[in-house]
Each structure stands twice: as structure tokens, then as C-alpha cells.
Amino acid sequence: MEHENLEMIYQRSFTFGFCIVPFNINLSYGDLTIVISSEKRRVEAEASNAEEERDRLQTELQELRRRDSNVAESEEEVKGKMRDEEWRKKVEEEQQKQSKEMQKLKDELAKRVQRRDEEWRTKVEKELAVKNAEIEKLQRERGEFCMTVRDRPNTVIMLHFDGNREVDTDVINTHLAQSLFDLGQSLFALVLNTFESVTGDPSFT
């Protein structure tokens, strides 16, 4: 009786629940068990598929999060590169500015050195001119203290006041002999004149 009631209930449920079936199917208790088992397997399969889909979606979500993280890292990297580029440009501009200032200082230093060298050269030239004038004056003064003897052609004897001598021995010997002879004559004449003035006798001369 219970089996018949279950069969009738399932038949009505099947008939009214699945209106697309154009005929009624009479199922026994064993057939109902098979249908329930099949439905269970289907539900389990759908659940397994749902879990797999969930796992796939979670995997995709993790991949998307990873990509978002990579994108964020890439954005930070790009921002870092942009900051580095801006810093590099700033450093280059500062270096160029310092290079210009250094070149300006070098040019100014070169001008000052050139001006100083010109002033020093002018000062040295003036001092050199003064020294040359003094040397020429000393040379003229020294020439006034020199004695020149021309006993022979192209022969000059200079007796310097500082004791140095540039002499020709032949000329010196001739000059000394002549000088001694003249000196002897002068002394002899002086003696005669003195004797005459003392004795009053001119016959001696």
C-alpha cells in the first residue's frame, strides 16, 4: 500500500512537474531510487562543477590581483623612473650652471693673470731701461778714466781705474823707454839749471 502511494505521488509529481513530457511514466520503487541516485549524482556533479568554477574564478581573481599589483608596481616604477629622470635633469642643469660659473671664473682669472703679467712686464721693462741707462752711464764714466796710447796703428792701451789692464807688451816697453829717456833729459836739464843758478857760471852748461 505504501509502495503504491509513493508510486502514485511520484507519477503525479512527474506528470505535473514536467509538463513537457507528453505521456506518463510509471516508475517502481527501484526506479525511483535510480532516479534519485541519478539526481544526486547530477547535483554532486553540478556542485563539483560549481566548486571548480569557483576555484577557477578565485584563480582568475588572484591573477587579476597579481596583475593589479604588478600594474601598481609598474606605476610606482614608472613614477620612480620619472622622479629619477627629473632628478637627473635637475642635476644636469645644476652641473651646467656650475660649469658656466667655473668657466666664467676661469676667464676672469685668465684676464687678471694677463693684466698682471702685462703690468709686471711693463714694470720689468721700465726697470730694465733704467738699468741699461745706468750701465751706459757707467760705461761712459769708465771711458773717461781710461788712457789710450796709440804708438802704433790699431794698438790701444787702456789703463782702467779698477786696476785691470789690457796691454800690449811691445807698446808698453817702447812707451816706458821713451818716457824714461824724456824723464832723464828733464832731470838733467833741471840739475844744470839749478847748478847755474847756484854758481852763477853759465859755462858749465
PDB file of N, CA and C in Angstrom, residues 79-89:
ATOM      1  N   LYS A  79      56.746  55.920 -11.940  1.00  0.00           N
ATOM      2  CA  LYS A  79      56.859  57.155 -11.176  1.00  0.00           C
ATOM      3  C   LYS A  79      58.294  57.342 -10.664  1.00  0.00           C
ATOM      4  N   GLY A  80      58.880  56.216 -10.198  1.00  0.00           N
ATOM      5  CA  GLY A  80      60.262  56.304  -9.742  1.00  0.00           C
ATOM      6  C   GLY A  80      61.207  56.713 -10.857  1.00  0.00           C
ATOM      7  N   LYS A  81      60.986  56.117 -12.043  1.00  0.00           N
ATOM      8  CA  LYS A  81      61.816  56.500 -13.184  1.00  0.00           C
ATOM      9  C   LYS A  81      61.605  57.957 -13.553  1.00  0.00           C
ATOM     10  N   MET A  82      60.331  58.398 -13.470  1.00  0.00           N
ATOM     11  CA  MET A  82      60.058  59.807 -13.769  1.00  0.00           C
ATOM     12  C   MET A  82      60.752  60.711 -12.753  1.00  0.00           C
ATOM     13  N   ARG A  83      60.698  60.296 -11.464  1.00  0.00           N
ATOM     14  CA  ARG A  83      61.399  61.087 -10.441  1.00  0.00           C
ATOM     15  C   ARG A  83      62.898  61.081 -10.690  1.00  0.00           C
ATOM     16  N   ASP A  84      63.404  59.888 -11.050  1.00  0.00           N
ATOM     17  CA  ASP A  84      64.839  59.800 -11.345  1.00  0.00           C
ATOM     18  C   ASP A  84      65.194  60.666 -12.541  1.00  0.00           C
ATOM     19  N   GLU A  85      64.343  60.655 -13.571  1.00  0.00           N
ATOM     20  CA  GLU A  85      64.608  61.471 -14.755  1.00  0.00           C
ATOM     21  C   GLU A  85      64.576  62.953 -14.410  1.00  0.00           C
ATOM     22  N   GLU A  86      63.581  63.340 -13.609  1.00  0.00           N
ATOM     23  CA  GLU A  86      63.516  64.740 -13.187  1.00  0.00           C
ATOM     24  C   GLU A  86      64.751  65.119 -12.355  1.00  0.00           C
ATOM     25  N   TRP A  87      65.147  64.203 -11.459  1.00  0.00           N
ATOM     26  CA  TRP A  87      66.330  64.472 -10.648  1.00  0.00           C
ATOM     27  C   TRP A  87      67.580  64.547 -11.516  1.00  0.00           C
ATOM     28  N   ARG A  88      67.673  63.643 -12.498  1.00  0.00           N
ATOM     29  CA  ARG A  88      68.830  63.658 -13.392  1.00  0.00           C
ATOM     30  C   ARG A  88      68.884  64.970 -14.174  1.00  0.00           C
ATOM     31  N   LYS A  89      67.715  65.405 -14.691  1.00  0.00           N
ATOM     32  CA  LYS A  89      67.669  66.676 -15.416  1.00  0.00           C
ATOM     33  C   LYS A  89      68.064  67.828 -14.494  1.00  0.00           C
TER      34      LYS A  89
END
